[in-house]
mmCIF file of C-alpha atoms (C1' of nucleotides) in Angstrom:
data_model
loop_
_atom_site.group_PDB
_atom_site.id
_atom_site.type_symbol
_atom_site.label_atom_id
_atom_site.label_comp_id
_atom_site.label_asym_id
_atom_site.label_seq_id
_atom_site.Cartn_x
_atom_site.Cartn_y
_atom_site.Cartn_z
ATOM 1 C CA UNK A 1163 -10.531 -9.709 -24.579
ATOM 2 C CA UNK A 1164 -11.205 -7.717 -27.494
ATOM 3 C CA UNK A 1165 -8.092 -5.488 -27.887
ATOM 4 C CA UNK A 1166 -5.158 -4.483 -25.387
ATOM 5 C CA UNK A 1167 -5.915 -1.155 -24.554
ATOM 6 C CA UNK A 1168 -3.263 -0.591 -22.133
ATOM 7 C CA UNK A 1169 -0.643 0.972 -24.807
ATOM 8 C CA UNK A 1170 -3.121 3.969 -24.879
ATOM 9 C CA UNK A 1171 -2.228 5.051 -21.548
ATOM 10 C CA UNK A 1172 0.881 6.703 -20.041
ATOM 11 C CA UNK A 1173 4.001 5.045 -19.987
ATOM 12 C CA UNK A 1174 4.163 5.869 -16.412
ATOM 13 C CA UNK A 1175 0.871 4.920 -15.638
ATOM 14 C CA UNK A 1176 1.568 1.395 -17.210
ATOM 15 C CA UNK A 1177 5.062 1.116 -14.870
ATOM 16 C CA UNK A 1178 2.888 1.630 -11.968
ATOM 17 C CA UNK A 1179 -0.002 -1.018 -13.028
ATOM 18 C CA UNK A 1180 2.474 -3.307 -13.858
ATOM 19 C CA UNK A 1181 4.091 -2.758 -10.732
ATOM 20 C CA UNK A 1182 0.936 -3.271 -8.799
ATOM 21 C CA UNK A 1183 0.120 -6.430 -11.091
ATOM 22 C CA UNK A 1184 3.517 -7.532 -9.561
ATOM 23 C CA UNK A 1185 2.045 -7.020 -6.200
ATOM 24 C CA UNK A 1186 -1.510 -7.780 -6.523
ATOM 25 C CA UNK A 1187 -1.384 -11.272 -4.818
ATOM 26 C CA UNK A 1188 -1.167 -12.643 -1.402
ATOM 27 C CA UNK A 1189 1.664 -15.125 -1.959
ATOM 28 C CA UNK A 1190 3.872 -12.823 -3.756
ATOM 29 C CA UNK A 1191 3.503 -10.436 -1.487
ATOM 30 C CA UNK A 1192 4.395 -13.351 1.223
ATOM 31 C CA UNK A 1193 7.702 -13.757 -1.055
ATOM 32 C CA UNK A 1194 8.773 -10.317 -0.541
ATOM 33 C CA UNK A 1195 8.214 -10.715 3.582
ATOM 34 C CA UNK A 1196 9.920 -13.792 3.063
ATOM 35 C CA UNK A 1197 12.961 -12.631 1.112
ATOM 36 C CA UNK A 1198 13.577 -9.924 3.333
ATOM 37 C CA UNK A 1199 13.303 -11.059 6.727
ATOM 38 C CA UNK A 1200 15.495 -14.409 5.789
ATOM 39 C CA UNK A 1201 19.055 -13.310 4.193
ATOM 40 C CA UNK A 1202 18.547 -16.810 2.614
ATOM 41 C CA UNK A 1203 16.644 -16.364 -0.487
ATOM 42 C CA UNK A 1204 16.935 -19.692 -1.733
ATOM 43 C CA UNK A 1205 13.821 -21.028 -3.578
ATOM 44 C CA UNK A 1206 13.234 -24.296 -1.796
ATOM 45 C CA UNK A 1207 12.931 -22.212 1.876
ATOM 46 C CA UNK A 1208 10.281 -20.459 -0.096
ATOM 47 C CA UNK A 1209 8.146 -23.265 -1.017
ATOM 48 C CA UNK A 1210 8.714 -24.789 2.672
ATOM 49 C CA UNK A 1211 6.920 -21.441 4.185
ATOM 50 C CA UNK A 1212 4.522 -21.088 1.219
ATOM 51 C CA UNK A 1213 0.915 -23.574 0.854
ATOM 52 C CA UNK A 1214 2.109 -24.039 -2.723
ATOM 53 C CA UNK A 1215 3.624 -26.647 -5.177
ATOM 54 C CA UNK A 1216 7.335 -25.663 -5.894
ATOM 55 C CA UNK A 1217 5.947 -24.937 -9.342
ATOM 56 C CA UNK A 1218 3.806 -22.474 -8.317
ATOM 57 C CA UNK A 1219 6.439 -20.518 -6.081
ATOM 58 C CA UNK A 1220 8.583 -21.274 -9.024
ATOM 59 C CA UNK A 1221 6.191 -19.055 -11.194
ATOM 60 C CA UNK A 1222 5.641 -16.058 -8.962
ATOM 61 C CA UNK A 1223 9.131 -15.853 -8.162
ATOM 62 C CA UNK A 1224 9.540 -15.603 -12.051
ATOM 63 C CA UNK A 1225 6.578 -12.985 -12.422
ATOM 64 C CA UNK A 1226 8.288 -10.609 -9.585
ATOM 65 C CA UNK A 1227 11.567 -10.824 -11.052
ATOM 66 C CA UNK A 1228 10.325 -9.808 -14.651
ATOM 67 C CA UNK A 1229 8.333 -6.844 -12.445
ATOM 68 C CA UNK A 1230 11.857 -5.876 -11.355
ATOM 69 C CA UNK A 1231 11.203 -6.066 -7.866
ATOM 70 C CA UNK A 1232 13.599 -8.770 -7.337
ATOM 71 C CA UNK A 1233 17.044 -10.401 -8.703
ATOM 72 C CA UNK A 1234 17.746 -13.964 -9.239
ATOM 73 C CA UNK A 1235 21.268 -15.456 -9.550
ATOM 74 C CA UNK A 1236 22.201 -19.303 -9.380
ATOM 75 C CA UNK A 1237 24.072 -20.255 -6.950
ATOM 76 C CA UNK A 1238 24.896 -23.795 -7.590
ATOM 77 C CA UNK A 1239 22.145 -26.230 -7.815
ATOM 78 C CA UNK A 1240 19.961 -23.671 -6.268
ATOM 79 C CA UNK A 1241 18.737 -20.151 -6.825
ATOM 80 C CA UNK A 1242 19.234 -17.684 -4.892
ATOM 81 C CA UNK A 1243 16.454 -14.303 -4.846
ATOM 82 C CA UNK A 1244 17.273 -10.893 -3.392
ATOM 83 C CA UNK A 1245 15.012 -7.647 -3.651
ATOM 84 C CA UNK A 1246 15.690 -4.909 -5.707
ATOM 85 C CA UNK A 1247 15.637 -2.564 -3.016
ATOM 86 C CA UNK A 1248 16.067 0.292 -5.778
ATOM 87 C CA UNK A 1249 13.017 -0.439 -8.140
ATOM 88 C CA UNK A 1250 11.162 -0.466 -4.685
ATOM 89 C CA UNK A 1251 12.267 2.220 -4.027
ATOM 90 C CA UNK A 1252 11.472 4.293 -6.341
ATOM 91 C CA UNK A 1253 7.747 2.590 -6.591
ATOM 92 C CA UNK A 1254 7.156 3.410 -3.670
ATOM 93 C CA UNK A 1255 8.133 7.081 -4.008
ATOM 94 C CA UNK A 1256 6.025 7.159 -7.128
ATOM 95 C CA UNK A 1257 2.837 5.609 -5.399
ATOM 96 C CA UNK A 1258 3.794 8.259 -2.488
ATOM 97 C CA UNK A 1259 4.200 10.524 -5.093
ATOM 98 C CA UNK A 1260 0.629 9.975 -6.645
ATOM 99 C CA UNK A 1261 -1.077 9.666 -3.441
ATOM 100 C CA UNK A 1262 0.512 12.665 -2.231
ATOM 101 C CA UNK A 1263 -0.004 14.843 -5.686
ATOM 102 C CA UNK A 1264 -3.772 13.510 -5.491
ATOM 103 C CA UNK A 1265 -4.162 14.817 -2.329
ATOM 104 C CA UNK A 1266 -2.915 18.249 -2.420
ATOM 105 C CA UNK A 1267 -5.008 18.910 -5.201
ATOM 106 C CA UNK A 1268 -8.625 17.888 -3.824
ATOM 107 C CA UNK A 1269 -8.480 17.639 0.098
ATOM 108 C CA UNK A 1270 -12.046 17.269 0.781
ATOM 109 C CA UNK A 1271 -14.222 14.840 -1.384
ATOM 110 C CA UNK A 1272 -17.094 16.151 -2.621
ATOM 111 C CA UNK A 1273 -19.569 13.357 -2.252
ATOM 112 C CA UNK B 362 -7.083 -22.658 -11.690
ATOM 113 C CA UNK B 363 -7.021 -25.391 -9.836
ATOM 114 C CA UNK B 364 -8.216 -24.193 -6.416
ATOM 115 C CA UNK B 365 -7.902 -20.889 -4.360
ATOM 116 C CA UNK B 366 -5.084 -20.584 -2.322
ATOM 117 C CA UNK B 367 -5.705 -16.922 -1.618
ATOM 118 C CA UNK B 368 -7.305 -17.601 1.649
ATOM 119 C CA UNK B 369 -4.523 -19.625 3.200
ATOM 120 C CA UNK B 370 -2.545 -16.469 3.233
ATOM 121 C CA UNK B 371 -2.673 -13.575 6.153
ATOM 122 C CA UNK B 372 -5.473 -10.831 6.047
ATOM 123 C CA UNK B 373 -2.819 -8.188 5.848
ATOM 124 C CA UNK B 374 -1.651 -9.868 3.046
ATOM 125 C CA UNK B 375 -4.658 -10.442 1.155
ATOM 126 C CA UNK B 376 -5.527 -7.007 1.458
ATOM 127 C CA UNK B 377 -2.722 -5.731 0.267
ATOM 128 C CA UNK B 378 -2.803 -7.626 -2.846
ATOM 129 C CA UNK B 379 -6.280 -7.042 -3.441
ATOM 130 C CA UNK B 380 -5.640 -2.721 -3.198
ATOM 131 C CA UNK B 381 -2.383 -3.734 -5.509
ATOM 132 C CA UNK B 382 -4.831 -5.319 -7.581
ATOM 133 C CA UNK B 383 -7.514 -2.696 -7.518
ATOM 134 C CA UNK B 384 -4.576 -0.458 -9.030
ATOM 135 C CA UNK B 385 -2.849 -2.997 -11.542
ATOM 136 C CA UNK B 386 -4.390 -1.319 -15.011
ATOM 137 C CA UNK B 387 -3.543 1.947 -16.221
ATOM 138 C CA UNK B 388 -7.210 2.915 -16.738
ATOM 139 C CA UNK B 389 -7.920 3.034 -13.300
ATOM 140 C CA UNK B 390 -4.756 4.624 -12.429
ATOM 141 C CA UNK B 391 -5.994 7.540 -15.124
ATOM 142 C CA UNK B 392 -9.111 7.244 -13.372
ATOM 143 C CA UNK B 393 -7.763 7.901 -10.433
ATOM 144 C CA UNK B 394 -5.414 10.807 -11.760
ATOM 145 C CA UNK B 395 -8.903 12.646 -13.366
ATOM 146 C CA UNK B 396 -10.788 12.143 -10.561
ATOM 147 C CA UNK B 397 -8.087 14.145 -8.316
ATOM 148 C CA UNK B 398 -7.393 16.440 -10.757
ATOM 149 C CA UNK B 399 -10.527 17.928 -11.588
ATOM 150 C CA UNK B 400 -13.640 18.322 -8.841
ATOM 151 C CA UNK B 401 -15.669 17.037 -11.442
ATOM 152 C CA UNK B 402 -16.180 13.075 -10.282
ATOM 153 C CA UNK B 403 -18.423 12.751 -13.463
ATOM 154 C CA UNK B 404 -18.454 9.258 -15.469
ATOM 155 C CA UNK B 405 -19.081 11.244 -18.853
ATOM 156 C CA UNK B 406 -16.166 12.976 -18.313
ATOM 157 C CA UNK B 407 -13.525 10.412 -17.482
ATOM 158 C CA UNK B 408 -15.317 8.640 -20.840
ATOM 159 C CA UNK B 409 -14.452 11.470 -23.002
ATOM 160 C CA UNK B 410 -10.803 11.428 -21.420
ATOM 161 C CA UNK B 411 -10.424 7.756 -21.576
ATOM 162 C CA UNK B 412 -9.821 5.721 -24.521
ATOM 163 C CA UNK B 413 -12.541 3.465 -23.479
ATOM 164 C CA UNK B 414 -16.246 2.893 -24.121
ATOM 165 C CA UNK B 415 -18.394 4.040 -21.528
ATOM 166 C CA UNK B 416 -19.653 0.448 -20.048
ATOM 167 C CA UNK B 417 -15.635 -0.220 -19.683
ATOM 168 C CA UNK B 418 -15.036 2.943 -17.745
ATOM 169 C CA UNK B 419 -18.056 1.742 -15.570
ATOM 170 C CA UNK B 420 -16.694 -1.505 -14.967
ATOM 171 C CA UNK B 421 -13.383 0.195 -13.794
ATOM 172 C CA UNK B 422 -15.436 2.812 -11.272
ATOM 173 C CA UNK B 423 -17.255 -0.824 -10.076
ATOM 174 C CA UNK B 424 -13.722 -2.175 -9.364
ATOM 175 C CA UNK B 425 -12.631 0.745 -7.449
ATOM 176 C CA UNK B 426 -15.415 1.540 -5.677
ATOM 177 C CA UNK B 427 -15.345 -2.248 -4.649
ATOM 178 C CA UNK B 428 -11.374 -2.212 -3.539
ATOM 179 C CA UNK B 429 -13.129 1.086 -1.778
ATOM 180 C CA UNK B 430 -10.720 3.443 -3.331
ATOM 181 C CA UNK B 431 -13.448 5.386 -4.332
ATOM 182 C CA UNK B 432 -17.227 6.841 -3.198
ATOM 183 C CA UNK B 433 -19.925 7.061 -5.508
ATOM 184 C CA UNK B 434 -23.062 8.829 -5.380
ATOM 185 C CA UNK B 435 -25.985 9.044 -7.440
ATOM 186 C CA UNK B 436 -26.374 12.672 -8.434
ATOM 187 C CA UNK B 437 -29.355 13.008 -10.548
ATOM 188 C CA UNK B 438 -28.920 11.399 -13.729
ATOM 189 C CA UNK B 439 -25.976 11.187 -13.293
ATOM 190 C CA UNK B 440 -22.855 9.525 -10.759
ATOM 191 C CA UNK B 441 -20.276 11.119 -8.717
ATOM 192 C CA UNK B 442 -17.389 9.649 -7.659
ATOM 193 C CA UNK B 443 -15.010 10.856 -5.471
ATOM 194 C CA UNK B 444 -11.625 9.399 -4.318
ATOM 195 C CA UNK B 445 -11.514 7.829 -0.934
ATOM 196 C CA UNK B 446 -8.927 9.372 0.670
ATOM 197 C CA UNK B 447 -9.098 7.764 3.672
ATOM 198 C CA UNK B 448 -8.690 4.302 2.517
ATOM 199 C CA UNK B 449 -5.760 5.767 0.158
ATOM 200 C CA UNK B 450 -3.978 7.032 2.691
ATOM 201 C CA UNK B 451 -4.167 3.387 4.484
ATOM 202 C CA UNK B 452 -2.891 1.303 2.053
ATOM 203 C CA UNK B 453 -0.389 4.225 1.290
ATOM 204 C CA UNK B 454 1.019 3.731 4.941
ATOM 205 C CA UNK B 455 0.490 0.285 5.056
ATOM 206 C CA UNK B 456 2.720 -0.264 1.519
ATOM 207 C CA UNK B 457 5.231 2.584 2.941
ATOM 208 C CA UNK B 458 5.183 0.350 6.499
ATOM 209 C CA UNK B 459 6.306 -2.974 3.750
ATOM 210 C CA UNK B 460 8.752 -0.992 2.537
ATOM 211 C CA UNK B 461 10.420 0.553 5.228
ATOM 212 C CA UNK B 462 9.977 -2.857 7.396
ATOM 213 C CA UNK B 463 11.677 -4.937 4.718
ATOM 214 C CA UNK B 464 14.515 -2.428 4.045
ATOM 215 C CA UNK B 465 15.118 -1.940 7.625
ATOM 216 C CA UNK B 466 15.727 -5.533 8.508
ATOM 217 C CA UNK B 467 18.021 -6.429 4.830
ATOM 218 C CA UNK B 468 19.701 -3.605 3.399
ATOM 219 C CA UNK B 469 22.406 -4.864 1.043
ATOM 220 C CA UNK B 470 20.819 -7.481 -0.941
ATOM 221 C CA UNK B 471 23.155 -11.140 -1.080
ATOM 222 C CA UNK B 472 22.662 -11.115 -5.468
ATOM 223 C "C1'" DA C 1495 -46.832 9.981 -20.929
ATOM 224 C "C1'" DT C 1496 -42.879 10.134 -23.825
ATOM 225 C "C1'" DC C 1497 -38.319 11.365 -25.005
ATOM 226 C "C1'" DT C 1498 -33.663 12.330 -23.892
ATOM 227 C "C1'" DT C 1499 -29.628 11.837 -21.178
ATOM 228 C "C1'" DA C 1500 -26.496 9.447 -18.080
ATOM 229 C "C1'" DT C 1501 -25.063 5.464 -15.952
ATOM 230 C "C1'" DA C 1502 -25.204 0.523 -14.677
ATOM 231 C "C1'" DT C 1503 -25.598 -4.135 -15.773
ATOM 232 C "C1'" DC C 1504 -25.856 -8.265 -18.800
ATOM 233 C "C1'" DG C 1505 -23.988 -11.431 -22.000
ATOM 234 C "C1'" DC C 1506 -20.508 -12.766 -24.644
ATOM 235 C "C1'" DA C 1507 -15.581 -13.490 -26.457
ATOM 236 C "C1'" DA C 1508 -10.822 -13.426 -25.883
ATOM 237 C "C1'" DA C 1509 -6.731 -12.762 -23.083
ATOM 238 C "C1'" DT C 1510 -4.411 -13.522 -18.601
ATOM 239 C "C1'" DA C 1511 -3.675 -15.392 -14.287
ATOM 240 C "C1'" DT C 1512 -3.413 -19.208 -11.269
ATOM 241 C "C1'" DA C 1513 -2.524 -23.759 -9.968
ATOM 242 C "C1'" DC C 1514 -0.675 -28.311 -10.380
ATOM 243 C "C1'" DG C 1515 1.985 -32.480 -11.929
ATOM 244 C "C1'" DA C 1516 5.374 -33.992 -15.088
ATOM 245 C "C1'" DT C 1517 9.505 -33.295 -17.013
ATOM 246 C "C1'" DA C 1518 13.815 -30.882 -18.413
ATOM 247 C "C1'" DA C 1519 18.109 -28.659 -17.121
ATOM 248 C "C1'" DG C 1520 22.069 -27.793 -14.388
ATOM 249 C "C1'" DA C 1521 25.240 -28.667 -10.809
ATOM 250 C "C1'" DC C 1522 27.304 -31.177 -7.266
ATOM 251 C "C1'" DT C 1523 28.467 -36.341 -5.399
ATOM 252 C "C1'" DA C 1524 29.805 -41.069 -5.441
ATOM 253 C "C1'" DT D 898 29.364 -41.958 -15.824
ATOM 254 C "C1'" DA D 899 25.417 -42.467 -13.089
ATOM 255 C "C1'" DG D 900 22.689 -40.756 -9.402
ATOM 256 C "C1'" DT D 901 20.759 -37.043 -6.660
ATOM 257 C "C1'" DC D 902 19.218 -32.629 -5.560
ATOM 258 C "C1'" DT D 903 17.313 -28.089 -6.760
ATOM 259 C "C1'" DT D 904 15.037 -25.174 -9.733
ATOM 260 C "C1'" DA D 905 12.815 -23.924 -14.201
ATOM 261 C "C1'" DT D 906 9.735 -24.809 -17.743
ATOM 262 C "C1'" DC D 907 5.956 -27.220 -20.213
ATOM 263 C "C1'" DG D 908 1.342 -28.658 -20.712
ATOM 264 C "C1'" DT D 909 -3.108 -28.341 -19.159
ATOM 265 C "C1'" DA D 910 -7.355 -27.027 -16.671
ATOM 266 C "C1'" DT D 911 -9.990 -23.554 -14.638
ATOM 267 C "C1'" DA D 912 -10.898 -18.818 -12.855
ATOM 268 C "C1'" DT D 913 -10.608 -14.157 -13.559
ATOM 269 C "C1'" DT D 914 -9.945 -9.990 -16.163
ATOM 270 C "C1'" DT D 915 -10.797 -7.117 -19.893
ATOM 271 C "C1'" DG D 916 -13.353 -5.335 -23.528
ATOM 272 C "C1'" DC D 917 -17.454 -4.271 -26.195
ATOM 273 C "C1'" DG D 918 -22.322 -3.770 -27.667
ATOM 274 C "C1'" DA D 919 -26.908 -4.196 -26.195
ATOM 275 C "C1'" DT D 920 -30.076 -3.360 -22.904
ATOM 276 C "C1'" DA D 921 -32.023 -1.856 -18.447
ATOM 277 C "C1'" DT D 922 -32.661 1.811 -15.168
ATOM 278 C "C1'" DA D 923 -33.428 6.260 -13.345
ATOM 279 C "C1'" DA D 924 -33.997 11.167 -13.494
ATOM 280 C "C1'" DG D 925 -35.052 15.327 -15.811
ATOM 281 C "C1'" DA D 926 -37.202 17.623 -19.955
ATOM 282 C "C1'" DT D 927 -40.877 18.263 -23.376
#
DNA sequence: ATCTTATATCGCAAATATACGATAAGACTA
DNA sequence: TAGTCTTATCGTATATTTGCGATATAAGAT
């Protein structure tokens, strides 16, 4: 790339990329699911449910965790991974929030 | 990369990542943002508003038209593009439906 | 027909993302 | 202490993304 061109935009607009970068693949997404409908959160159950190495669960989990979206705290030899119910919270409210200021301000498209 | 494991994932959840994806850099969240905000849907004028050269800002329009976030029609010389608000409002509901599912079956996180 | 204007696409370079195996690190167990 | 189990990190290869300038394309103007 020739130069990061991201600083030039809105702080806010950056939070929500990067939270969307957080999101913006299949198996991460599958983590959430995962981490949610299991109390477990342990890393190992992960790979089990996941076509991946234990590496590459190892990474993503990593990648959402430094997005925020969810917490990591070792328990023992293992580690166990939650979701930060309150930074997706307010993601959420902020995508709601775009979508819905979007909207009110140009109902009909005009092509 | 070794080789794709996107496609051993669910449609849902491919789809999901890719409209995460299709919104995970700030340009095309400004994008977005000018082409609500104004009626205009002109590619000169999200150029001038854009830190970006004008073959970069077309290369973002590509990407969103091809996540199908947005419409674009040729208008003379020149290209309108128009956010797809049906689509939006689909992956809006779909990412609300995530969120709500997930939260409803693990409120207090375990760490 | 030629010029101008607006946009799209091509070609390239550099940065990131993605994946894996190998290995390190940390915590229990014998 | 040594061995085992679980997870994190490193190193590496490849794919994709991001950015730009240059060029092609398409429509209107002269």
């Amino acid at each position: 790339m020739a130069i990061h061109k991201k600083e030039e935009f809105t702080q806010k607009e950056q939070d929500l990329a990067n939270f969307a970068k957080a999101m913006a693949h299949p198996a991460r997404i599958a983590i959430l699911k995962v981490l949610a409908q299991r109390n477990a959160c342990i890393c190992g159950e992960i790979v089990d449910l996941l076509p991946l190495a234990q590496s590459t669960v190892s990474q993503h989990l990593k990648e959402l965790k430094n997005a925020g979206l969810i917490t990591g705290t070792i328990d023992g030899p293992r580690s166990c991974y939650c979701i930060n119910w309150k930074a997706f919270e307010k993601f959420n409210s902020e995508f709601s929030f775009l979508f819905a200021n979007l909207k009110l301000k140009n109902e009909k498209a005009c092509c």
